[in-house]
PDB file of C-alpha atoms in Angstrom:
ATOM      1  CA  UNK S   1       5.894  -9.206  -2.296  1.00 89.00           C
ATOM      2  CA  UNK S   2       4.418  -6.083  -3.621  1.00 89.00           C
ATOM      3  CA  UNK S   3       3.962  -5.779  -7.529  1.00 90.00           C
ATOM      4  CA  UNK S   4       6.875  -4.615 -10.165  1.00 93.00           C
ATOM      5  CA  UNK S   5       4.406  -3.189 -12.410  1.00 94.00           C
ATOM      6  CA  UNK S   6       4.061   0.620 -10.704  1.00 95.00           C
ATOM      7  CA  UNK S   7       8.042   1.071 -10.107  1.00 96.00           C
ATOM      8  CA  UNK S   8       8.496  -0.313 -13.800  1.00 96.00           C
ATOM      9  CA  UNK S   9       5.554   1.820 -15.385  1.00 97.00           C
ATOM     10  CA  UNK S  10       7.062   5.214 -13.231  1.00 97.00           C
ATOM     11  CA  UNK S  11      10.639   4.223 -14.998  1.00 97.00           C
ATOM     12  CA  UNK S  12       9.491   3.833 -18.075  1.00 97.00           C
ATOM     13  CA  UNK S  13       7.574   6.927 -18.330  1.00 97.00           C
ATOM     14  CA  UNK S  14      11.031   8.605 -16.898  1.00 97.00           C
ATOM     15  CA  UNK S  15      13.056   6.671 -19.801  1.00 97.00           C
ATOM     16  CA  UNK S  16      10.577   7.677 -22.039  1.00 97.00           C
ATOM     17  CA  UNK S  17       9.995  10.888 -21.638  1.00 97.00           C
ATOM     18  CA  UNK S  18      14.191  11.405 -21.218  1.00 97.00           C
ATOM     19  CA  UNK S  19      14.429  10.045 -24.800  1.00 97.00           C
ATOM     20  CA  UNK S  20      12.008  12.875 -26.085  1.00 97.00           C
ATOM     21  CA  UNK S  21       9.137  10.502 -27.163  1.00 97.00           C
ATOM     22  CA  UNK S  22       5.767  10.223 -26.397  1.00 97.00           C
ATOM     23  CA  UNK S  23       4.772   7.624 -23.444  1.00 97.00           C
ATOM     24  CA  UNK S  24       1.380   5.856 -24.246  1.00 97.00           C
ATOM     25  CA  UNK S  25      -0.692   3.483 -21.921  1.00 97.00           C
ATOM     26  CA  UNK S  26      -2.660   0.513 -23.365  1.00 96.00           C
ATOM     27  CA  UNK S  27      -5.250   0.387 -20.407  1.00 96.00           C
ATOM     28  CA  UNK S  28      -7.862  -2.213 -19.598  1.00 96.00           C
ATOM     29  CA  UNK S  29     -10.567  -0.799 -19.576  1.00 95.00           C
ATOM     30  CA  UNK S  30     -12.838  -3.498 -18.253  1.00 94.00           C
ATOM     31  CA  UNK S  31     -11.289  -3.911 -15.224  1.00 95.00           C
ATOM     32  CA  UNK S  32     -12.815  -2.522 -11.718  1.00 94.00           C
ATOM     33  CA  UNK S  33     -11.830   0.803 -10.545  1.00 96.00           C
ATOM     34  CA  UNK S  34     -10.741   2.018 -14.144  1.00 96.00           C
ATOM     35  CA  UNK S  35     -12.179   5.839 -15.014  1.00 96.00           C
ATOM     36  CA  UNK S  36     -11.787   6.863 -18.664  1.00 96.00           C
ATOM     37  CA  UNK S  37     -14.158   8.379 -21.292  1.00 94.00           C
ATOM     38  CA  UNK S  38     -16.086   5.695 -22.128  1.00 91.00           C
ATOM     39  CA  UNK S  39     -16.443   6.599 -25.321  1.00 92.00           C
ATOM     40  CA  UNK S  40     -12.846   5.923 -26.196  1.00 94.00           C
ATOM     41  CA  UNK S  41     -12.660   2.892 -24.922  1.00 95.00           C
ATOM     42  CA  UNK S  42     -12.529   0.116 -28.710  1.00 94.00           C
ATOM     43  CA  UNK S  43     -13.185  -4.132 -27.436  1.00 94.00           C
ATOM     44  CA  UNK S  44     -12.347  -3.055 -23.697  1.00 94.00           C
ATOM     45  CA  UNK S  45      -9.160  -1.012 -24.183  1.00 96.00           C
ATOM     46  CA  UNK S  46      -7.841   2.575 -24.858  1.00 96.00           C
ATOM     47  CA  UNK S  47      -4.583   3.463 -25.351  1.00 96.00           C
ATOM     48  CA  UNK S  48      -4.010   7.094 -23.682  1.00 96.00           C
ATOM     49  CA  UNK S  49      -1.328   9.469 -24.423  1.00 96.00           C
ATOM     50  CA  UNK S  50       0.283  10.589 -21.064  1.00 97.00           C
ATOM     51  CA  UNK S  51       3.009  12.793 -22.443  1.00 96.00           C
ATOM     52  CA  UNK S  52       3.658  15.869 -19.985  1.00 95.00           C
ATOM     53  CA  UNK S  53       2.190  18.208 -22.749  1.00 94.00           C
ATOM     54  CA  UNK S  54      -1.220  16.231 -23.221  1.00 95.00           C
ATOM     55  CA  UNK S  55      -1.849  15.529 -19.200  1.00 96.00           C
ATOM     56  CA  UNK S  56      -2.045  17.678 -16.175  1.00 96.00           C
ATOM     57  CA  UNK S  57      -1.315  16.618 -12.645  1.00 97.00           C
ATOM     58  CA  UNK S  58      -0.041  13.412 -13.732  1.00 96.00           C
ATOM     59  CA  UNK S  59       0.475  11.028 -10.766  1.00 97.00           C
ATOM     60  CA  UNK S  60       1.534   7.682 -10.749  1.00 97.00           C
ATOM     61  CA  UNK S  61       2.059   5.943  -7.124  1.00 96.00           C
ATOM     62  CA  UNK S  62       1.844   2.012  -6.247  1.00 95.00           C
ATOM     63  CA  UNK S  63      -1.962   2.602  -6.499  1.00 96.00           C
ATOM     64  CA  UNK S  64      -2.547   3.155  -9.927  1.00 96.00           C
ATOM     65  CA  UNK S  65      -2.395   6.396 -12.182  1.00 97.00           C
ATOM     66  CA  UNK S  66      -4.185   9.876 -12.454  1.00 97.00           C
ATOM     67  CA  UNK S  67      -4.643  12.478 -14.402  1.00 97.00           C
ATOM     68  CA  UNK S  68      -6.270  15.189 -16.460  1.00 96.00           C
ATOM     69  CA  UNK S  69      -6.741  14.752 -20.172  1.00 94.00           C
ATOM     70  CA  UNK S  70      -9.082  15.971 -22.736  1.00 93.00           C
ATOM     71  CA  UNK S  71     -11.077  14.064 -25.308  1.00 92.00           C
ATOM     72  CA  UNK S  72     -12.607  15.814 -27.854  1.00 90.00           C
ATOM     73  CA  UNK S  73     -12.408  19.225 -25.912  1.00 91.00           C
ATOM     74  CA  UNK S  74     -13.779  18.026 -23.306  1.00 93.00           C
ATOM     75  CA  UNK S  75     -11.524  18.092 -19.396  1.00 94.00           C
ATOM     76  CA  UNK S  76     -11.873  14.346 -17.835  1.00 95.00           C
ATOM     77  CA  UNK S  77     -10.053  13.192 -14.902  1.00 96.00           C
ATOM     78  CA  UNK S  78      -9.164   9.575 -15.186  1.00 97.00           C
ATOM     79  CA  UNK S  79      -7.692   6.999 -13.057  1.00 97.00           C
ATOM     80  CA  UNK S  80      -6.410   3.990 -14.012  1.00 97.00           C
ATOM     81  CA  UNK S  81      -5.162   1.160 -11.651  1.00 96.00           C
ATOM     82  CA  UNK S  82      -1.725  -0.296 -11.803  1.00 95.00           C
ATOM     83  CA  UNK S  83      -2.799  -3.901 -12.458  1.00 94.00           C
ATOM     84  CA  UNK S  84      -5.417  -2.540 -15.293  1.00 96.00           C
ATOM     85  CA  UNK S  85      -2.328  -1.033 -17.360  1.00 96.00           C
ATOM     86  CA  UNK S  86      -1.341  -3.206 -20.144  1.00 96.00           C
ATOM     87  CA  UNK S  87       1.563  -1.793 -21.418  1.00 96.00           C
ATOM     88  CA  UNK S  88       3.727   1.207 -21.884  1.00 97.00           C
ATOM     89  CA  UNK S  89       5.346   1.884 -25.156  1.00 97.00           C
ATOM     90  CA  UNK S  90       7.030   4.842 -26.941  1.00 96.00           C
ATOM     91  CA  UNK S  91       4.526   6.350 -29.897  1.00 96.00           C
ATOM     92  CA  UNK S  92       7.541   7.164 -32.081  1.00 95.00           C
ATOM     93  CA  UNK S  93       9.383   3.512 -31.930  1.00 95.00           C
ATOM     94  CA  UNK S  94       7.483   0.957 -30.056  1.00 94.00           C
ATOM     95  CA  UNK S  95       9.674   0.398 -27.428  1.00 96.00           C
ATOM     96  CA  UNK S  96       8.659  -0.062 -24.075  1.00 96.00           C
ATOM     97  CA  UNK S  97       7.201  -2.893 -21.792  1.00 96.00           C
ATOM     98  CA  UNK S  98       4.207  -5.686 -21.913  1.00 95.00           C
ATOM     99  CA  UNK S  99       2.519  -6.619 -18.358  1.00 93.00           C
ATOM    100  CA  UNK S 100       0.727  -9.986 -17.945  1.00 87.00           C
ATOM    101  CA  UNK S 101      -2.062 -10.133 -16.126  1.00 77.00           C
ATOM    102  CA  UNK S 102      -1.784 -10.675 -12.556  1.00 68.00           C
ATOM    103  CA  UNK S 103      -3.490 -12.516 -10.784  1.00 63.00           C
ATOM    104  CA  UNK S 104      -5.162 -10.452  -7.739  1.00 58.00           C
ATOM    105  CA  UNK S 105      -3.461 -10.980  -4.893  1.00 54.00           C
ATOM    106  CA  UNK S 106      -5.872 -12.618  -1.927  1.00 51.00           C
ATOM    107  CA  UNK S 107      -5.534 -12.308   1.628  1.00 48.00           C
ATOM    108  CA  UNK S 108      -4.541 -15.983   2.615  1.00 45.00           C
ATOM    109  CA  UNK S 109      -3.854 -17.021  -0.366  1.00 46.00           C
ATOM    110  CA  UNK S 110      -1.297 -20.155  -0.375  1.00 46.00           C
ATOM    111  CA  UNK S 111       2.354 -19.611   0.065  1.00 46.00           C
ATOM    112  CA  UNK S 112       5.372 -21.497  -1.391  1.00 46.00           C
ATOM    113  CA  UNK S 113       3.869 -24.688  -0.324  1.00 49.00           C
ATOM    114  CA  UNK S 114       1.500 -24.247  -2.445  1.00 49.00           C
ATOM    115  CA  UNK S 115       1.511 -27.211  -5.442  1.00 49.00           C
ATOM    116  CA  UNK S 116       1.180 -25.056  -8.246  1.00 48.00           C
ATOM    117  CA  UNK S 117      -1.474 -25.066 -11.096  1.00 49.00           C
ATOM    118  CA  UNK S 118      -4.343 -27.588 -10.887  1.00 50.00           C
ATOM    119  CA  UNK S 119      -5.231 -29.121 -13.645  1.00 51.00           C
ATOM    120  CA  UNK S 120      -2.836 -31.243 -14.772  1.00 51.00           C
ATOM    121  CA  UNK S 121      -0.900 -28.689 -16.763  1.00 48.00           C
ATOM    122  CA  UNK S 122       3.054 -28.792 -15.510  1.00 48.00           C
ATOM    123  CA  UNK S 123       4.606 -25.739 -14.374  1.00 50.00           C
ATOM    124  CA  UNK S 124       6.035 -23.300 -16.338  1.00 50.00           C
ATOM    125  CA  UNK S 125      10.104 -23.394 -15.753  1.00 50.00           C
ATOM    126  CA  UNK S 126      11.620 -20.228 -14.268  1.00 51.00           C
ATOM    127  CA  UNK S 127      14.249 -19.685 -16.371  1.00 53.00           C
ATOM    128  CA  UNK S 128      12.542 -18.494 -19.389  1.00 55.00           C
ATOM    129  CA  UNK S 129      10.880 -15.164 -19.973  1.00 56.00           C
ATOM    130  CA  UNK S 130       7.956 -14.821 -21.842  1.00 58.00           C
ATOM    131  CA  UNK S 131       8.207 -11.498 -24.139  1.00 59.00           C
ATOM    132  CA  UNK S 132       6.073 -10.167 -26.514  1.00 63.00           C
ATOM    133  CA  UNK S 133       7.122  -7.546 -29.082  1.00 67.00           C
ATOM    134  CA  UNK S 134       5.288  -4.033 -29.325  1.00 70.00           C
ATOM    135  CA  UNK S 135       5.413  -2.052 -32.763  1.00 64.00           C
TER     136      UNK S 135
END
């Protein structure tokens, strides 16, 4: 099954933006593929304003996210994929969505036969969320 996180990150932005606030990203910026100004980047992450008045030729697909932003002046095109984005919040409240890290997905990889973690450590049950809150 295909990841949540780009059809949940391209809503939020929507729900955001509808709500006149400002949509932020709180990108890894460690992981592969990830193009920001390194610069900007403080203990692996930067959080990037991608409000329709601070980006140009925003684009967010299944892929991952692009765009045009300037830092310090300075034009940059960036691209961030979708697994490397954190979070999405609101500037103004907070409010918005925390991604866990997923693992990559591997050709092959075991099915729903699979036993679960190794290790000893039980299962986690599926009936509880895990949520963390953003301020």
């Amino acid at each position: 099954m295909n990841s949540s996180r780009p059809y949940l990150l391209r809503a939020l932005y929507e729900w955001i933006v509808d709500n006149d606030c400002t949509p932020h990203l709180l990108v890894n910026a460690e992981m592969p593929n990830v193009q920001v100004p390194a610069g900007y980047v403080n203990d692996g992450q930067i959080v990037l304003n991608v409000s329709p008045s601070a980006v140009r030729n925003l684009h967010m697909d299944n892929q991952g996210v692009s765009f045009e932003g300037r830092f310090g002046g300075v034009a940059h095109s960036l691209y961030i994929p979708s697994d490397a984005v954190m979070a999405i919040y609101a500037r103004e409240n907070g409010q918005g969505m925390v991604f866990e890290i997923e693992p990559p997905a591997a050709e092959g990889s075991a099915g729903p036969d699979d036993d679960g973690p190794s290790g000893g450590e039980p299962p986690r049950p599926a009936g509880r969320p895990s949520l963390k809150v953003v301020k």
